[in-house]
């Protein structure tokens, strides 16, 4: 079940467990990272070996979003990066416990079709009629609607529709139900909780 929506003013819910940083300064809320900066890494208890298989992680570069996307603001959790590798995303690099591997967890932000209804039940029907998602859960949380379901590609995902000043803001991502992610257990759950907290703070 998703955490309750953030109160008015975009103050994030601070009850979710934090994932400890490596000592590097946290990204300022909603701020795009400095061009050329390397993505922050997160130390996970039990991850005894350093992350050496960087590959695509080291290739992640800041991508400048469009002016429309840049207008969307949100409060990043510590060590999450905005627009690395792909505009319209925020992501977190984590070290897999007891391995030398790192993984990137990401979510997308942007605008929903402006014809989408604000009411959560109607939004559920909207998504199903357009075959965007087979919805399994929908909950109204103040000005936000939280949805879970299966996308046409089979991915289990979540969506937040946020009503901000009459604009329909969208934040969505995978629930990471694949076997590799499920094996991470509490780590995956904490990362998802943080991603959803970020989604709840979308504003203009």
CSV table of C-alpha atoms in Angstrom, one decimal:
chain,number,residue,atom,x,y,z
A,1,UNK,CA,0.0,0.0,0.0
A,2,UNK,CA,1.4,3.4,-0.9
A,3,UNK,CA,2.4,5.9,1.7
A,4,UNK,CA,-0.1,8.8,2.4
A,5,UNK,CA,0.1,11.7,0.0
A,6,UNK,CA,2.3,14.6,1.0
A,7,UNK,CA,0.5,17.5,2.7
A,8,UNK,CA,-0.1,20.7,0.9
A,9,UNK,CA,3.1,22.6,0.1
A,10,UNK,CA,5.0,19.6,-1.2
A,11,UNK,CA,6.5,18.6,2.2
A,12,UNK,CA,7.6,15.0,1.8
A,13,UNK,CA,6.6,12.3,4.2
A,14,UNK,CA,9.7,11.6,6.3
A,15,UNK,CA,8.5,8.3,7.8
A,16,UNK,CA,10.0,6.1,5.2
A,17,UNK,CA,13.3,4.4,6.1
A,18,UNK,CA,16.3,6.2,4.7
A,19,UNK,CA,19.0,4.4,2.8
A,20,UNK,CA,22.4,5.5,4.1
A,21,UNK,CA,24.6,7.6,1.8
A,22,UNK,CA,28.3,7.1,1.4
A,23,UNK,CA,29.1,10.4,2.9
A,24,UNK,CA,28.7,12.4,-0.4
A,25,UNK,CA,26.4,15.4,-0.1
A,26,UNK,CA,22.8,14.8,-0.9
A,27,UNK,CA,21.3,16.3,-4.0
A,28,UNK,CA,19.3,19.4,-3.2
A,29,UNK,CA,15.5,18.9,-3.4
A,30,UNK,CA,14.3,19.0,-7.0
A,31,UNK,CA,17.6,20.4,-8.3
A,32,UNK,CA,19.1,19.0,-11.5
A,33,UNK,CA,22.7,17.7,-10.8
A,34,UNK,CA,25.7,19.6,-12.1
A,35,UNK,CA,26.8,18.6,-15.6
A,36,UNK,CA,29.6,16.1,-15.6
A,37,UNK,CA,29.0,15.0,-12.0
A,38,UNK,CA,29.0,11.3,-11.3
A,39,UNK,CA,25.8,9.7,-9.9
A,40,UNK,CA,25.8,9.2,-6.1
A,41,UNK,CA,26.2,5.7,-4.9
A,42,UNK,CA,24.6,4.2,-1.8
A,43,UNK,CA,26.2,1.8,0.7
A,44,UNK,CA,23.9,-1.0,1.7
A,45,UNK,CA,24.7,-3.0,4.9
A,46,UNK,CA,26.2,-6.3,3.9
A,47,UNK,CA,27.6,-5.0,0.6
A,48,UNK,CA,31.2,-5.8,1.6
A,49,UNK,CA,32.8,-5.6,-1.9
A,50,UNK,CA,33.2,-2.4,-3.8
A,51,UNK,CA,31.1,-1.9,-6.9
A,52,UNK,CA,33.4,-2.6,-9.9
A,53,UNK,CA,31.0,-3.5,-12.7
A,54,UNK,CA,30.1,0.1,-13.5
A,55,UNK,CA,29.5,-0.2,-17.3
A,56,UNK,CA,26.4,1.8,-18.1
A,57,UNK,CA,26.4,3.3,-14.6
A,58,UNK,CA,29.7,5.2,-15.4
A,59,UNK,CA,28.2,6.2,-18.8
A,60,UNK,CA,25.2,7.9,-17.1
A,61,UNK,CA,25.4,11.5,-18.1
A,62,UNK,CA,23.1,14.4,-17.3
A,63,UNK,CA,20.5,14.9,-20.0
A,64,UNK,CA,19.0,18.4,-20.3
A,65,UNK,CA,15.2,18.2,-20.1
A,66,UNK,CA,12.9,20.2,-22.2
A,67,UNK,CA,11.6,23.5,-20.8
A,68,UNK,CA,8.3,21.9,-20.2
A,69,UNK,CA,9.8,19.0,-18.2
A,70,UNK,CA,12.2,21.3,-16.4
A,71,UNK,CA,9.2,23.3,-15.1
A,72,UNK,CA,8.1,20.3,-13.0
A,73,UNK,CA,9.5,20.4,-9.5
A,74,UNK,CA,9.8,17.7,-6.8
A,75,UNK,CA,11.8,16.9,-3.7
A,76,UNK,CA,14.5,14.4,-4.3
A,77,UNK,CA,15.4,11.9,-1.6
A,78,UNK,CA,19.1,11.8,-0.6
A,79,UNK,CA,21.4,10.4,-3.4
A,80,UNK,CA,18.7,10.3,-6.1
A,81,UNK,CA,19.6,12.0,-9.3
A,82,UNK,CA,17.4,13.9,-11.7
A,83,UNK,CA,17.7,13.4,-15.5
A,84,UNK,CA,20.7,11.1,-15.6
A,85,UNK,CA,20.8,9.0,-18.7
A,86,UNK,CA,17.3,10.1,-19.8
A,87,UNK,CA,15.4,13.3,-19.4
A,88,UNK,CA,12.2,13.0,-17.4
A,89,UNK,CA,13.6,10.5,-14.9
A,90,UNK,CA,15.0,10.4,-11.4
A,91,UNK,CA,17.1,7.5,-10.4
A,92,UNK,CA,19.2,5.9,-7.6
A,93,UNK,CA,22.4,3.8,-7.9
A,94,UNK,CA,22.6,1.1,-5.3
A,95,UNK,CA,25.2,-1.6,-4.5
A,96,UNK,CA,23.8,-5.1,-4.4
A,97,UNK,CA,24.6,-6.7,-1.0
A,98,UNK,CA,27.4,-9.3,-1.0
A,99,UNK,CA,28.2,-8.7,-4.6
A,100,UNK,CA,30.4,-6.4,-6.7
A,101,UNK,CA,27.5,-5.2,-8.7
A,102,UNK,CA,25.4,-2.0,-8.7
A,103,UNK,CA,21.9,-1.5,-10.0
A,104,UNK,CA,20.0,1.6,-11.1
A,105,UNK,CA,16.4,2.1,-10.0
A,106,UNK,CA,14.5,4.7,-11.9
A,107,UNK,CA,11.1,6.4,-12.2
A,108,UNK,CA,9.6,8.8,-14.8
A,109,UNK,CA,8.0,12.2,-14.4
A,110,UNK,CA,6.1,14.3,-16.8
A,111,UNK,CA,2.5,15.3,-17.9
A,112,UNK,CA,-0.5,13.0,-18.3
A,113,UNK,CA,-2.9,13.7,-21.1
A,114,UNK,CA,-4.8,16.8,-20.2
A,115,UNK,CA,-8.1,15.0,-21.0
A,116,UNK,CA,-7.5,12.5,-18.2
A,117,UNK,CA,-10.0,12.8,-15.4
A,118,UNK,CA,-8.8,13.8,-11.9
A,119,UNK,CA,-11.2,11.4,-10.1
A,120,UNK,CA,-9.3,8.2,-9.3
A,121,UNK,CA,-12.1,5.8,-10.3
A,122,UNK,CA,-12.6,7.6,-13.6
A,123,UNK,CA,-8.9,7.7,-14.2
A,124,UNK,CA,-8.7,3.9,-13.7
A,125,UNK,CA,-11.4,3.5,-16.4
A,126,UNK,CA,-9.5,6.0,-18.6
A,127,UNK,CA,-6.3,3.9,-18.4
A,128,UNK,CA,-8.1,0.7,-19.1
A,129,UNK,CA,-10.2,2.1,-22.0
A,130,UNK,CA,-7.0,3.3,-23.6
A,131,UNK,CA,-5.3,-0.1,-22.8
A,132,UNK,CA,-2.5,1.8,-21.0
A,133,UNK,CA,-2.7,-0.5,-17.9
A,134,UNK,CA,-4.9,-3.3,-16.5
A,135,UNK,CA,-5.5,-1.7,-13.1
A,136,UNK,CA,-5.4,-3.8,-9.9
A,137,UNK,CA,-5.4,-1.0,-7.3
A,138,UNK,CA,-6.5,2.6,-7.2
A,139,UNK,CA,-6.6,5.0,-4.3
A,140,UNK,CA,-7.4,8.7,-4.0
A,141,UNK,CA,-5.0,10.6,-1.8
A,142,UNK,CA,-6.1,14.2,-1.7
A,143,UNK,CA,-5.1,15.8,-5.0
A,144,UNK,CA,-3.2,12.7,-6.1
A,145,UNK,CA,-4.5,9.4,-7.4
A,146,UNK,CA,-2.3,6.3,-6.9
A,147,UNK,CA,-2.7,3.4,-9.4
A,148,UNK,CA,-1.1,-0.1,-9.6
A,149,UNK,CA,-1.5,-2.5,-12.4
A,150,UNK,CA,0.0,-4.4,-15.4
A,151,UNK,CA,1.2,-2.6,-18.5
A,152,UNK,CA,0.8,-4.1,-22.0
A,153,UNK,CA,4.4,-5.3,-21.9
A,154,UNK,CA,3.7,-7.3,-18.8
A,155,UNK,CA,5.5,-5.0,-16.4
A,156,UNK,CA,3.8,-4.5,-13.0
A,157,UNK,CA,3.9,-0.7,-12.4
A,158,UNK,CA,2.6,2.2,-10.4
A,159,UNK,CA,1.3,5.6,-11.5
A,160,UNK,CA,0.6,8.9,-9.6
A,161,UNK,CA,-1.7,11.4,-11.2
A,162,UNK,CA,-1.2,14.7,-9.4
A,163,UNK,CA,-3.6,17.6,-9.8
A,164,UNK,CA,-1.6,20.8,-9.5
A,165,UNK,CA,-3.4,24.0,-10.4
A,166,UNK,CA,-5.5,22.2,-12.9
A,167,UNK,CA,-2.5,20.5,-14.6
A,168,UNK,CA,-2.2,16.8,-14.7
A,169,UNK,CA,1.2,15.7,-13.6
A,170,UNK,CA,2.3,12.1,-14.0
A,171,UNK,CA,4.9,10.1,-12.1
A,172,UNK,CA,5.3,6.4,-12.8
A,173,UNK,CA,7.7,3.5,-12.6
A,174,UNK,CA,8.1,-0.2,-12.3
A,175,UNK,CA,7.3,-2.1,-9.1
A,176,UNK,CA,10.4,-4.2,-9.8
A,177,UNK,CA,8.7,-7.5,-9.4
A,178,UNK,CA,11.2,-9.3,-11.5
A,179,UNK,CA,13.1,-12.1,-9.8
A,180,UNK,CA,16.4,-10.2,-9.5
A,181,UNK,CA,14.7,-7.3,-7.8
A,182,UNK,CA,12.6,-9.5,-5.6
A,183,UNK,CA,15.7,-11.2,-4.4
A,184,UNK,CA,16.8,-7.8,-3.0
A,185,UNK,CA,13.9,-7.9,-0.5
A,186,UNK,CA,13.8,-5.0,1.9
A,187,UNK,CA,16.3,-3.0,-0.2
A,188,UNK,CA,13.9,-3.0,-3.2
A,189,UNK,CA,11.0,-2.1,-0.9
A,190,UNK,CA,12.9,0.9,0.6
A,191,UNK,CA,13.9,2.2,-2.8
A,192,UNK,CA,10.3,2.0,-4.0
A,193,UNK,CA,9.1,3.7,-0.9
A,194,UNK,CA,11.5,6.6,-1.6
A,195,UNK,CA,10.5,6.8,-5.3
A,196,UNK,CA,6.9,7.0,-4.3
A,197,UNK,CA,7.6,9.8,-1.8
A,198,UNK,CA,9.3,11.8,-4.6
A,199,UNK,CA,6.3,11.2,-6.8
A,200,UNK,CA,4.0,12.7,-4.2
A,201,UNK,CA,5.8,16.0,-4.2
A,202,UNK,CA,5.4,16.8,-7.9
A,203,UNK,CA,4.5,20.5,-8.4
A,204,UNK,CA,4.9,23.4,-10.9
